[in-house]
C-alpha positions as a Markdown table, in Angstrom:
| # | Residue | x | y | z |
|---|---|---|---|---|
| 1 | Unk | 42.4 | 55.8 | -13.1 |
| 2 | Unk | 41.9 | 54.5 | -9.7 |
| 3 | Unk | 40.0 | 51.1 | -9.1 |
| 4 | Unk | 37.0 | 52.6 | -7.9 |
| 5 | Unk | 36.4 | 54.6 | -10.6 |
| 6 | Unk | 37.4 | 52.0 | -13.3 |
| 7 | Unk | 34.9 | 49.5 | -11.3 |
| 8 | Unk | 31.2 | 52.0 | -11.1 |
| 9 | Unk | 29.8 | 50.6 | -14.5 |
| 10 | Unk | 26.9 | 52.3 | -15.3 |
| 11 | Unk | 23.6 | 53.4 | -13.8 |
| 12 | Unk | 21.1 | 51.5 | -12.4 |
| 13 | Unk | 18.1 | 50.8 | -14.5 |
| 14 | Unk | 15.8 | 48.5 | -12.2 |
| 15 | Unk | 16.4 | 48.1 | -8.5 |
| 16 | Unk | 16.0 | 44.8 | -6.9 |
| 17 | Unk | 13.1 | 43.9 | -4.8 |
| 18 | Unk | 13.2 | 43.7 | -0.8 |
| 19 | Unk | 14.3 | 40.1 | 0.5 |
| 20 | Unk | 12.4 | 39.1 | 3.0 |
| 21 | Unk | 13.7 | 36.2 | 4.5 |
| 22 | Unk | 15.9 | 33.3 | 3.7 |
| 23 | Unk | 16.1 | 31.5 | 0.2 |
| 24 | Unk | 14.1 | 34.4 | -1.3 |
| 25 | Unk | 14.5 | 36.1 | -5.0 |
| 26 | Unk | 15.0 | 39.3 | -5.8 |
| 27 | Unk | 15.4 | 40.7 | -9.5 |
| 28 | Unk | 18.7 | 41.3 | -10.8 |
| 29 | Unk | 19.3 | 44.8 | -12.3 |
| 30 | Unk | 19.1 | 45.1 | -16.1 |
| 31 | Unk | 22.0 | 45.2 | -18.2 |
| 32 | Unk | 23.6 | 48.5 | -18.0 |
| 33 | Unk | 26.5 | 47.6 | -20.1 |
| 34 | Unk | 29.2 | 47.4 | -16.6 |
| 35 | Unk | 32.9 | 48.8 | -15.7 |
| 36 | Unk | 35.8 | 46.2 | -15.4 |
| 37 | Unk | 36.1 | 43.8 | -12.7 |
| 38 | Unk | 33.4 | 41.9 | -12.1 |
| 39 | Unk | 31.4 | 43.7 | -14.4 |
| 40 | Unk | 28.3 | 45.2 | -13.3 |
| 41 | Unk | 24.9 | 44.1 | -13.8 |
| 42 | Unk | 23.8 | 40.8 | -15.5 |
| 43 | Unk | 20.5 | 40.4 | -17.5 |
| 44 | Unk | 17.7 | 40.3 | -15.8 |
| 45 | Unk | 16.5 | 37.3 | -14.0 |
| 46 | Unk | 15.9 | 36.2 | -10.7 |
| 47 | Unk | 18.8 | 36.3 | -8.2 |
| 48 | Unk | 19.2 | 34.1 | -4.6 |
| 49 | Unk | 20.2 | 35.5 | -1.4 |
| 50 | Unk | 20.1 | 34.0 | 1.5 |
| 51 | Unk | 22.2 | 35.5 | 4.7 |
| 52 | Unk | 23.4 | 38.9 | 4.9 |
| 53 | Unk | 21.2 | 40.9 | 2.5 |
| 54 | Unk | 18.0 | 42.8 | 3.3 |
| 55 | Unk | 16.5 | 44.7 | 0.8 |
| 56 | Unk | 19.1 | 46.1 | -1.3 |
| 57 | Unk | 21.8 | 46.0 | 1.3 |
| 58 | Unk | 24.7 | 43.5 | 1.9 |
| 59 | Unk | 26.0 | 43.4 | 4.8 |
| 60 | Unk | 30.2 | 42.2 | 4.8 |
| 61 | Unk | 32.3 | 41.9 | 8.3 |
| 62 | Unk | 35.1 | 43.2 | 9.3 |
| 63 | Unk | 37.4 | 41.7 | 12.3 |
| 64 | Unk | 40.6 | 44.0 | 12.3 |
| 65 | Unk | 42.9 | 45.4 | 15.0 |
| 66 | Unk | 42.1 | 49.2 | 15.9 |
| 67 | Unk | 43.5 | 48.9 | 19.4 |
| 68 | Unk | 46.6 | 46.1 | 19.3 |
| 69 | Unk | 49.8 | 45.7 | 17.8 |
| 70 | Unk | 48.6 | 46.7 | 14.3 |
| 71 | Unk | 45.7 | 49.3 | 15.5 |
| 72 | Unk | 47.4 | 51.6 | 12.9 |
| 73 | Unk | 47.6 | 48.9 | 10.3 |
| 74 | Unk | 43.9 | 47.8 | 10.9 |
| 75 | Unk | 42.4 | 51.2 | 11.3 |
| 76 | Unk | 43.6 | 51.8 | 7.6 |
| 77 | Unk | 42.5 | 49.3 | 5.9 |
| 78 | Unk | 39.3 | 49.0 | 7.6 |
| 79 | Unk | 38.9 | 53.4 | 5.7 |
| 80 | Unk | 40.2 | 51.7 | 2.6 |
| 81 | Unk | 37.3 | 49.6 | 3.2 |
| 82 | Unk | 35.0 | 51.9 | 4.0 |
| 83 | Unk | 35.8 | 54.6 | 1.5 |
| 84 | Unk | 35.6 | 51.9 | -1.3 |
| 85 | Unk | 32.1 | 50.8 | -0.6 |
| 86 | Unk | 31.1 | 54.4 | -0.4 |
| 87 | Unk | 32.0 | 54.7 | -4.2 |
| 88 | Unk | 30.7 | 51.3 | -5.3 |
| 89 | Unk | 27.7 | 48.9 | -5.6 |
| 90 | Unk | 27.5 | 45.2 | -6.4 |
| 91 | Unk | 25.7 | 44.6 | -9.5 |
| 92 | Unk | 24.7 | 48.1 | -10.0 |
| 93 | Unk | 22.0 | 47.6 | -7.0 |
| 94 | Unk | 23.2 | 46.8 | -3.8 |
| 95 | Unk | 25.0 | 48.5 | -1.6 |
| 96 | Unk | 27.6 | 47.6 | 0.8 |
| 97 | Unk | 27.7 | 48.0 | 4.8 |
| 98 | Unk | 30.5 | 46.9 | 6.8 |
| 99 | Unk | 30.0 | 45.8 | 10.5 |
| 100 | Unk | 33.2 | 46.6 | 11.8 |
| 101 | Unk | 34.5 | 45.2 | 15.2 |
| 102 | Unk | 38.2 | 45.5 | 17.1 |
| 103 | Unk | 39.6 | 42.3 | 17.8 |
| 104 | Unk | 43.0 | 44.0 | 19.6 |
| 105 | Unk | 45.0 | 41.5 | 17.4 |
| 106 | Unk | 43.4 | 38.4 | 20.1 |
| 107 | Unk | 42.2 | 35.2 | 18.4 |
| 108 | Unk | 39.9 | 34.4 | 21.3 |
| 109 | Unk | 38.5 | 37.8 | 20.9 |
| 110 | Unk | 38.0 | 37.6 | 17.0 |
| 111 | Unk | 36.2 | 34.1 | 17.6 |
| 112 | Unk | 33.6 | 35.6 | 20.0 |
| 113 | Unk | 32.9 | 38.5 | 17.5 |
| 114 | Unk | 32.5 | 36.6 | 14.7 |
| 115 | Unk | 30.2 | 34.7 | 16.1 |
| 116 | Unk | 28.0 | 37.8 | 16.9 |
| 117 | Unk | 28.5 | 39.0 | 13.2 |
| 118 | Unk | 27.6 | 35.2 | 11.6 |
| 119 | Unk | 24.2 | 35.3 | 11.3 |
| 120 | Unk | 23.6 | 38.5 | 9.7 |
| 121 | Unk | 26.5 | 39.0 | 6.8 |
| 122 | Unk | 27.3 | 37.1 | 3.3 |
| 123 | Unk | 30.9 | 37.4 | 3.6 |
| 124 | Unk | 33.9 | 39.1 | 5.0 |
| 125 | Unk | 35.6 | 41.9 | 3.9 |
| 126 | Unk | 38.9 | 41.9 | 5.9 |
| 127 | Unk | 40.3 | 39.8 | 8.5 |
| 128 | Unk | 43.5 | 41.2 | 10.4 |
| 129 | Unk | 46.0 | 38.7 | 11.3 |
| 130 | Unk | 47.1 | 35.2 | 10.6 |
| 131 | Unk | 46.4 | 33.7 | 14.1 |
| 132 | Unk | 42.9 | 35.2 | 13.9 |
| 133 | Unk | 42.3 | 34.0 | 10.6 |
| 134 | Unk | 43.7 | 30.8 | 11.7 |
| 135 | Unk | 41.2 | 30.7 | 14.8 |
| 136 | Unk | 38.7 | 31.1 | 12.5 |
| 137 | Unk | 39.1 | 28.4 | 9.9 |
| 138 | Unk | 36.4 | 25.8 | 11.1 |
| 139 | Unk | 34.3 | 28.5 | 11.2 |
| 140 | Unk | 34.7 | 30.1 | 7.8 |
| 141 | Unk | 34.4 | 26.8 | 6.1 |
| 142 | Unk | 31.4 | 25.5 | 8.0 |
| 143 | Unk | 29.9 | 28.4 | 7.2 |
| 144 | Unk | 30.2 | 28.7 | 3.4 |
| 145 | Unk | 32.5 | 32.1 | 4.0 |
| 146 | Unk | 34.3 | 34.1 | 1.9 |
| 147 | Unk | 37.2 | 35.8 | 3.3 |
| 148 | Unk | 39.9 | 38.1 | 2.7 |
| 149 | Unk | 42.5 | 38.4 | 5.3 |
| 150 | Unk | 44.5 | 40.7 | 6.1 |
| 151 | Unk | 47.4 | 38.6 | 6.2 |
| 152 | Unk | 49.6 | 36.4 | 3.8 |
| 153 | Unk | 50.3 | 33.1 | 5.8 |
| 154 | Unk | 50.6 | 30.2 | 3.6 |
| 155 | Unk | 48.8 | 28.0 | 6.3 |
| 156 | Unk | 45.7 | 30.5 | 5.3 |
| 157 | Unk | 45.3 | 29.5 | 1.3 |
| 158 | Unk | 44.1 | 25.8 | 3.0 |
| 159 | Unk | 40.9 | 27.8 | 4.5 |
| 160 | Unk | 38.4 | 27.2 | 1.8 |
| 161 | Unk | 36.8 | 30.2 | 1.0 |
| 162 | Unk | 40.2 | 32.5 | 2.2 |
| 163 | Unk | 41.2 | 34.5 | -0.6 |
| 164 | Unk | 45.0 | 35.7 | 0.4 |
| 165 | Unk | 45.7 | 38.8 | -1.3 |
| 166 | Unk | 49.4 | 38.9 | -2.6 |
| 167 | Unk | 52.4 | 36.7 | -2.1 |
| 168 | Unk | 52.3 | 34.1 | 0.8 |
| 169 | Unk | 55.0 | 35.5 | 3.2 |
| 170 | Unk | 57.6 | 32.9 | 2.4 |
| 171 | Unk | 57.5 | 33.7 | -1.3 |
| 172 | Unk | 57.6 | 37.7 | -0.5 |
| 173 | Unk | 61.0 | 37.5 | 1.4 |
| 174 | Unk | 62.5 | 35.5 | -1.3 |
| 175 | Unk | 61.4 | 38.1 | -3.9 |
| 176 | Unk | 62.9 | 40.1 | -1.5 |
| 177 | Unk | 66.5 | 38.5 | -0.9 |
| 178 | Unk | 66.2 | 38.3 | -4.4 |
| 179 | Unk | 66.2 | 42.7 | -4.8 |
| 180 | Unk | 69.2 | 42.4 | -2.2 |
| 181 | Unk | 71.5 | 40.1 | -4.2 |
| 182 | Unk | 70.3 | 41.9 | -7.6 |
| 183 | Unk | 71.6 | 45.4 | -5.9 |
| 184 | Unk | 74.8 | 44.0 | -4.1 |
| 185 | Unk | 73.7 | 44.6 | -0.8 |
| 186 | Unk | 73.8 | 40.4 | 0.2 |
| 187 | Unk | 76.3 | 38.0 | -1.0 |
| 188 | Unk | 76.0 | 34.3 | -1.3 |
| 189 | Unk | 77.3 | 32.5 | 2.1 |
| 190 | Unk | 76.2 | 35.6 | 3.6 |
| 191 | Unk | 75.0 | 35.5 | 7.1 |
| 192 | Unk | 71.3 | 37.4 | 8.2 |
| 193 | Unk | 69.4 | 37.4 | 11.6 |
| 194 | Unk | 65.9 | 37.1 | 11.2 |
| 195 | Unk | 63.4 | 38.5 | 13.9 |
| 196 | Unk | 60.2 | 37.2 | 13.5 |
| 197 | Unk | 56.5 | 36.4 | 15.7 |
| 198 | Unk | 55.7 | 32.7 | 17.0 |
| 199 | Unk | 52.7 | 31.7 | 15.1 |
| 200 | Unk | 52.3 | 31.3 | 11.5 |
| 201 | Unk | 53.0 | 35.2 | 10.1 |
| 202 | Unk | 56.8 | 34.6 | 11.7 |
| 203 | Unk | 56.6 | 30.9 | 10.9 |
| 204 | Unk | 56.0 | 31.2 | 7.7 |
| 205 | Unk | 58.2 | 34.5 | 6.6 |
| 206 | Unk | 61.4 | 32.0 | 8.4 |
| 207 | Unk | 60.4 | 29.8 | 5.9 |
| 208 | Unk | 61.3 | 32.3 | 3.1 |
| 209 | Unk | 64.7 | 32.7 | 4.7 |
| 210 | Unk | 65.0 | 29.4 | 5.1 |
| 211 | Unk | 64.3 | 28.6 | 1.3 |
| 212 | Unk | 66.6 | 31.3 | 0.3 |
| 213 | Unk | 69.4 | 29.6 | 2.7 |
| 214 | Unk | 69.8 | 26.7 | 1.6 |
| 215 | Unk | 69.7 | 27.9 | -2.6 |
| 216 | Unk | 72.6 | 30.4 | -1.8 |
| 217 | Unk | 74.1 | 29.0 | 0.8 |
| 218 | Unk | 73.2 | 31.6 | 3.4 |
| 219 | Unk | 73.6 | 31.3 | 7.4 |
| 220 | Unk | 70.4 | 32.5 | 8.8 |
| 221 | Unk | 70.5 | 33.2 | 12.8 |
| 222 | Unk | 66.8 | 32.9 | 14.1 |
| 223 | Unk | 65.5 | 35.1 | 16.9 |
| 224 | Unk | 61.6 | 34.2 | 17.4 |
| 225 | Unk | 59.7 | 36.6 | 19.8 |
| 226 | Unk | 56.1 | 37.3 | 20.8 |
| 227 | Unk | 53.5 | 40.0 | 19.2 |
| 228 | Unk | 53.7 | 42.2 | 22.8 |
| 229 | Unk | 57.9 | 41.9 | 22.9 |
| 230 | Unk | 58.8 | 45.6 | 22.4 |
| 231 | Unk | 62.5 | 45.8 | 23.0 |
| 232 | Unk | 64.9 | 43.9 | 20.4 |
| 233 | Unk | 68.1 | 44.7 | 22.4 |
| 234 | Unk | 69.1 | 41.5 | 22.7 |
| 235 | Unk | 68.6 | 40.1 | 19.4 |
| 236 | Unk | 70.4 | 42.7 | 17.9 |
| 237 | Unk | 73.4 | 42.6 | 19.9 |
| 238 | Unk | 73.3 | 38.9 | 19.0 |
| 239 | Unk | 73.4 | 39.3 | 15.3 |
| 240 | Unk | 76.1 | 42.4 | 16.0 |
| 241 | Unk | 77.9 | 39.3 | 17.4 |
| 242 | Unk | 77.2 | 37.1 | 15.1 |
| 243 | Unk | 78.5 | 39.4 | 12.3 |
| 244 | Unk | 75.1 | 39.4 | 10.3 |
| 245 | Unk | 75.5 | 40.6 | 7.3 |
| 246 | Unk | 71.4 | 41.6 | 7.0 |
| 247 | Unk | 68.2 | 41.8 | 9.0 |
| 248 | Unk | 65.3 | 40.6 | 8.1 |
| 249 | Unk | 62.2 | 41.1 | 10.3 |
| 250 | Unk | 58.8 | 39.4 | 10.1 |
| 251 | Unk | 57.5 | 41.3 | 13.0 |
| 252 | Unk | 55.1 | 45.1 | 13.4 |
| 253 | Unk | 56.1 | 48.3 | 12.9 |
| 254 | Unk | 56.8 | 48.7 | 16.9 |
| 255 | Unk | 59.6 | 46.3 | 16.5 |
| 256 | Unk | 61.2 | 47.8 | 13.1 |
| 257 | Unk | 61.5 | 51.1 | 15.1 |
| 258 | Unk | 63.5 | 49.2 | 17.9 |
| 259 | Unk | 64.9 | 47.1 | 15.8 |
| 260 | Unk | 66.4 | 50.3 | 14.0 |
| 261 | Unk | 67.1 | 52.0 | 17.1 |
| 262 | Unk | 69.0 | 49.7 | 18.8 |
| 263 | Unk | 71.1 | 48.6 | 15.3 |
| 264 | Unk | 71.8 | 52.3 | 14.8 |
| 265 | Unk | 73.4 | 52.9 | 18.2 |
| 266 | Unk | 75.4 | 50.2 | 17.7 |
| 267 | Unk | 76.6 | 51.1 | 14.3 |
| 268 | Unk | 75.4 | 48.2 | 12.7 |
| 269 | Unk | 75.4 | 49.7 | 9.1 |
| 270 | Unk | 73.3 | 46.4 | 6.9 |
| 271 | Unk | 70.3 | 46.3 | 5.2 |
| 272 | Unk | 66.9 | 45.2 | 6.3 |
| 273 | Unk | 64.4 | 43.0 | 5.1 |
| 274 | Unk | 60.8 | 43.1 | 6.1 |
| 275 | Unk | 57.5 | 41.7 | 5.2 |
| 276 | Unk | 55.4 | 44.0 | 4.5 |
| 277 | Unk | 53.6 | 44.7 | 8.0 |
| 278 | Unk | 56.8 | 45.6 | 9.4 |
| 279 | Unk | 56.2 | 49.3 | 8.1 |
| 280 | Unk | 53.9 | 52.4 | 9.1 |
| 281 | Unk | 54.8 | 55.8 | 8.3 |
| 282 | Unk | 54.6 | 56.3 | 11.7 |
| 283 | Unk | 58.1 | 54.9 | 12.0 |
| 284 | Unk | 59.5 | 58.3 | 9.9 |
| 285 | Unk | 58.6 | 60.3 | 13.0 |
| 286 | Unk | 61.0 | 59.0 | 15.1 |
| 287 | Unk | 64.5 | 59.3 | 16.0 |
| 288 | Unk | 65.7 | 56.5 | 13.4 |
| 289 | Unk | 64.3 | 57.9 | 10.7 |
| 290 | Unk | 66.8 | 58.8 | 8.4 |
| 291 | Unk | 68.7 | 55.4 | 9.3 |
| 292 | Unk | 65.2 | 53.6 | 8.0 |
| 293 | Unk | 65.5 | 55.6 | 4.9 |
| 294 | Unk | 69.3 | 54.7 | 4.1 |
| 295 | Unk | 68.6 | 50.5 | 5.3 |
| 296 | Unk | 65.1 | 49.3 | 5.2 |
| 297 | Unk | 63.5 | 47.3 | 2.3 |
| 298 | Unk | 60.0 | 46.3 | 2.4 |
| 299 | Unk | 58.8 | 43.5 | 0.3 |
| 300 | Unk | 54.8 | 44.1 | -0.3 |
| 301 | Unk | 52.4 | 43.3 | -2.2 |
| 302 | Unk | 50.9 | 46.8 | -2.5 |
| 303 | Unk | 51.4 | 49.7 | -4.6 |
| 304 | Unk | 52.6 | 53.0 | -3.5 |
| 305 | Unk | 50.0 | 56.3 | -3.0 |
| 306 | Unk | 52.2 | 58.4 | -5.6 |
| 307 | Unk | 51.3 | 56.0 | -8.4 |
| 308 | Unk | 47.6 | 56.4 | -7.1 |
| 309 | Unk | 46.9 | 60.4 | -7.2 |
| 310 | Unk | 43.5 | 60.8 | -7.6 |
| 311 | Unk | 42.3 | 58.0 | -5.1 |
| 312 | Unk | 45.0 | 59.5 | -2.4 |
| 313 | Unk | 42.6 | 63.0 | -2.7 |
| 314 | Unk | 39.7 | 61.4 | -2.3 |
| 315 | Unk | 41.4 | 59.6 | 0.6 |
| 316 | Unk | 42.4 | 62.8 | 1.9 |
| 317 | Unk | 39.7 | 64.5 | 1.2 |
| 318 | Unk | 37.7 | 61.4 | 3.8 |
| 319 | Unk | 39.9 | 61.1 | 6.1 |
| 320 | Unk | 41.6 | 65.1 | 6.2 |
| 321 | Unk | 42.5 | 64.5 | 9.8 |
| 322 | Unk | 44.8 | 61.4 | 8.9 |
| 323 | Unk | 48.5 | 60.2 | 7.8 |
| 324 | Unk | 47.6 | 57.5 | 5.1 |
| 325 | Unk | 49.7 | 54.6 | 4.9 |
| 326 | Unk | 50.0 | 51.9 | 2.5 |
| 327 | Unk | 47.8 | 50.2 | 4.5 |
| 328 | Unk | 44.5 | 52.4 | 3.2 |
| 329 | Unk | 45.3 | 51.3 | -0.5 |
| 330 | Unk | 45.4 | 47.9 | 0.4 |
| 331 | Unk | 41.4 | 48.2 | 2.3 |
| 332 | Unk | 40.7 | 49.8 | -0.8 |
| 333 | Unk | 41.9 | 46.7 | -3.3 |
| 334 | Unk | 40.1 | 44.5 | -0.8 |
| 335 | Unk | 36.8 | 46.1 | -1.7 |
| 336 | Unk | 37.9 | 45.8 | -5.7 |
| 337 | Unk | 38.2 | 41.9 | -5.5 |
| 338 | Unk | 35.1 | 41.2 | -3.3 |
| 339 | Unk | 33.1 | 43.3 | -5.8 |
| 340 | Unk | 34.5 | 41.3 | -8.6 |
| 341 | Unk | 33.5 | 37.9 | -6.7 |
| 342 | Unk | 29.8 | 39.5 | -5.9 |
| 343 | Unk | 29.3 | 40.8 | -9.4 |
| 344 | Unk | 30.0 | 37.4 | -10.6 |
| 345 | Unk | 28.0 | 35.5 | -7.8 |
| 346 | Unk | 25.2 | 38.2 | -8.9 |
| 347 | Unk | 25.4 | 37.7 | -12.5 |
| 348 | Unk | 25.4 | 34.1 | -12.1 |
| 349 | Unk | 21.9 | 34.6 | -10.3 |
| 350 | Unk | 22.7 | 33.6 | -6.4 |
| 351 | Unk | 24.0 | 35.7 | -4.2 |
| 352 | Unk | 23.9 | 32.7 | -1.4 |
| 353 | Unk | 26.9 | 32.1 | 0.7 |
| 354 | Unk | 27.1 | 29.1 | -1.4 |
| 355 | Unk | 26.6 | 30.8 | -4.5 |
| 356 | Unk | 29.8 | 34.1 | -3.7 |
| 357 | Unk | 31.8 | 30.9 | -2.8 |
| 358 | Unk | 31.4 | 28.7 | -6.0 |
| 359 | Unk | 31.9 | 32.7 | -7.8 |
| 360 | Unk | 35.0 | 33.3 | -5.6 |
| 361 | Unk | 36.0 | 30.0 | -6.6 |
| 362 | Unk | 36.4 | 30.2 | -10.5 |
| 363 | Unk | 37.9 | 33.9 | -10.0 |
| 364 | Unk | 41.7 | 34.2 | -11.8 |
| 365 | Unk | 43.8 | 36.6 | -13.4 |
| 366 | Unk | 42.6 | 39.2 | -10.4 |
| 367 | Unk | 43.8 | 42.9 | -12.1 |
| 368 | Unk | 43.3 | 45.7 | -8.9 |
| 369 | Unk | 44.3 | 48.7 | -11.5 |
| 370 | Unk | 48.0 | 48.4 | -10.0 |
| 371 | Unk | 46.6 | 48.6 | -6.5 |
| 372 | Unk | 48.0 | 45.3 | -6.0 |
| 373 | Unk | 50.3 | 42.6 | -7.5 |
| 374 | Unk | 48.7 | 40.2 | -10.1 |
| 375 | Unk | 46.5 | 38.1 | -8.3 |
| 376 | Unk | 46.8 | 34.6 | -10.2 |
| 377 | Unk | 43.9 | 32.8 | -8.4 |
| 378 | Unk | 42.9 | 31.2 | -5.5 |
| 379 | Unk | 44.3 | 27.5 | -5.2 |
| 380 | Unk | 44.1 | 25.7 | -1.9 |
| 381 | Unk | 47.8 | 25.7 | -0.3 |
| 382 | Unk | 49.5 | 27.6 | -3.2 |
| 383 | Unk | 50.8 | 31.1 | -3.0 |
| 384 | Unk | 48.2 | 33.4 | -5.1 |
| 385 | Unk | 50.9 | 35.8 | -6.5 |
| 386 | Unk | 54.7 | 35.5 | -7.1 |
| 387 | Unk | 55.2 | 38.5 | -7.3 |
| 388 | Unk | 56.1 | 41.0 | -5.4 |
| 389 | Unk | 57.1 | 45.4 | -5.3 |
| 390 | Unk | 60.0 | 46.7 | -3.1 |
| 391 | Unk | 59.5 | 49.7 | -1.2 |
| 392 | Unk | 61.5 | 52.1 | 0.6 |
| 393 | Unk | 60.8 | 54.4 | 3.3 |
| 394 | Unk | 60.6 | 58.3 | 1.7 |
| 395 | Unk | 58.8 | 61.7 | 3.0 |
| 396 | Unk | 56.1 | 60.9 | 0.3 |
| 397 | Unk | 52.3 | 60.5 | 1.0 |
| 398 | Unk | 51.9 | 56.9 | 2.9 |
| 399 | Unk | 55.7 | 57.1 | 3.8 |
| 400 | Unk | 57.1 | 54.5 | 0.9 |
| 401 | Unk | 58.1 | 54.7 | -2.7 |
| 402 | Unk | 58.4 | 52.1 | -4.8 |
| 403 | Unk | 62.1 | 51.2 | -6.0 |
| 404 | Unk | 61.1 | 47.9 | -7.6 |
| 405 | Unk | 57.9 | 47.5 | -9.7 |
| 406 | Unk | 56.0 | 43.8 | -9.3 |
| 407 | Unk | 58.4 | 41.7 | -10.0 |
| 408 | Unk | 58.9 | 37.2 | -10.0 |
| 409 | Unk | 62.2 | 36.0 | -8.1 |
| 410 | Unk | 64.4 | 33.3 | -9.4 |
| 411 | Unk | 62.5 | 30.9 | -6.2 |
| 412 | Unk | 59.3 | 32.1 | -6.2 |
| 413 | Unk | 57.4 | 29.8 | -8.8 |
| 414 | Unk | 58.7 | 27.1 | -7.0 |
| 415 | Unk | 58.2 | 28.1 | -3.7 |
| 416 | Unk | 54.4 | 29.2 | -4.4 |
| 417 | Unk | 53.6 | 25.9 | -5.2 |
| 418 | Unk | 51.1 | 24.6 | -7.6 |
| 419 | Unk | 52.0 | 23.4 | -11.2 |
């Protein structure tokens, strides 16, 4: 059963009243006896709003890339969004409306938008990108936001508010060295490249490798490159020469597929490791396809479309005219947990800003119906998840199957922090 249907509850028995300006009350829907999640309607009372409802609409923002490095990453996820407000309301009453805008993966550009958007939504839906999300930080907290990025940066769990939806990228990477030395493919004292964007996404996934290093005594060769360098030539002839033993890449998919290219022309036969951006099944229509199949591993925190039949047709059946990647099913777990938070800001009485931030505050033990890894909770500079599923490239729907379920490496606890 797919999240969205799991998460409808039941029908509405009493719509709330218009809200008319800010501070007002409107009456919460009557019990109705909700689905899982966040559960559906409270009892009825009075409940809060301030910004970003009128009536019985909420209106949630979306900043993602349709137009930059990750345009096909960010026009995904923005449908998985979309499609799951289309089968969902908050509380059993409101409905959901996304004010989407294109931020062409640039921070000033995201800062300027958001500042349009501010004054008339209660939270965002989906951020894309760490340095956007980073850009943004004074601004989420000042203003009472919730967030959920589209990004796993462990500089983004300090952003109060910021709810990071998976392993921090550091913890991922381990998981996923730990999947290489479980199948043989990397050896301790081993030596691996690792490609990777200035900024904190590349920062932080180094920091994985880094971590993994120095418990087994690995040689890690670090190549750092910027979001619009196409052409990894040269960093793969360096690890050629450096007799790398593995790649891992903390980069977008246009860099995997050179990345690939240029490794397969050179007969550099290793594995590689990426975060779980690295991948679009875009990448299977090119001329490195089959060499992506037999080499790259993807360590994500997001489940596969073949485990998730029934919401792929209704994806399909949206959005006929699309290739859906993994992408899509994480928009759609996006729209799961900010229900959950909103259900419980709503049952609670006060769907202020203030009011979905003290809700998405007390949120743990986050269950997405297998969309996504356990979510454990949301602790400032600790890594929400430590777990993580290994994908590999495959002619299935979304371009991945999964050859690891969720799964806790031997560093991850300690690398995620917390007690």
């Amino acid at each position: 059963m797919t999240a969205g249907k799991r998460l409808r509850g039941a029908t509405v028995l009493a719509a709330a009243a218009v809200v008319a300006v800010s501070g007002c009350s409107t009456k919460a829907p009557e019990s109705g006896g909700g689905g899982g999640g966040g559960g559906g309607g409270g009892g009825e009372g009075e409940v809060t709003t301030d910004v970003g409802i009128e009536g019985t609409t909420i209106r949630l923002g979306v900043l993602t890339d349709l137009t930059g490095v990750f345009a096909a990453l960010g026009t995904d996820i923005t449908n998985g969004n979309t499609l799951y407000w289309q089968d969902n309301q908050v509380c059993d009453t409101y409905d959901v409306e996304l004010d989407v805008q294109d931020t062409n993966y640039v921070p000033q550009t995201g800062v300027q938008l958001y500042s349009g958007m501010e004054p008339n939504i209660l939270a965002m839906q989906q951020t894309i990108g760490s340095p956007i999300n980073t850009a943004l930080a004074p601004e989420y907290e000042s203003d009472s936001i919730v967030n959920f990025p589209s990004a796993w940066a462990r500089t983004l769990t300090e952003i109060p508010g910021t709810g990071v939806l998976g392993a921090t990228y550091d913890v991922e990477l381990a998981n996923g060295y730990q999947y290489l030395f479980d199948q043989g493919l990397l050896q301790d004292g081993d030596t691996v490249g690792h490609i990777y964007f200035e900024g904190e996404y590349g920062e932080n996934g180094l920091a994985g490798s880094e971590a993994v290093a120095e418990a087994r005594n690995l040689t890690v060769v670090p190549a750092q490159i910027k979001s619009a360098d196409q052409d990894m030539s040269a960093q793969i002839t360096q690890f050629a020469s450096e007799g790398v033993d593995a790649i891992v890449l903390t980069v977008a998919p246009a860099q995997t597929a050179s990345a690939a290219a240029v490794a397969q022309a050179q007969g550099l036969d290793v594995p590689i490791l990426g975060s779980n951006p690295v991948f679009a099944p875009g990448l299977l229509q090119g001329p490195s396809a089959q060499w992506l199949k037999d080499h790259l591993y993807v360590s994500s925190p997001i489940t596969s479309w073949d485990s998730q039949p029934e919401l792929l047709q209704e994806y399909q059946a949206a959005y006929p005219n699309t290739t859906p990647s993994l992408g899509a099913v994480f928009g759609y777990a996006m729209g799961d947990v900010m229900k959950q938070v909103l259900d419980s800001a709503c049952e609670e009485g006060d769907l202020t800003r203030e009011g979905v931030l003290a809700a998405f505050g007390e949120l743990s033990d986050v269950d997405t119906g297998g969309l996504l890894v356990p979510i454990n909770g949301f602790e400032t500079g600790v890594s929400p998840s430590t777990q993580s599923i290994i994908l590999r490239p495959a002619d299935v729907p979304g371009g991945a199957e999964v050859v690891q379920e969720a799964f806790e490496g031997e560093l991850a606890a300690d690398l995620a922090g917390g007690e």
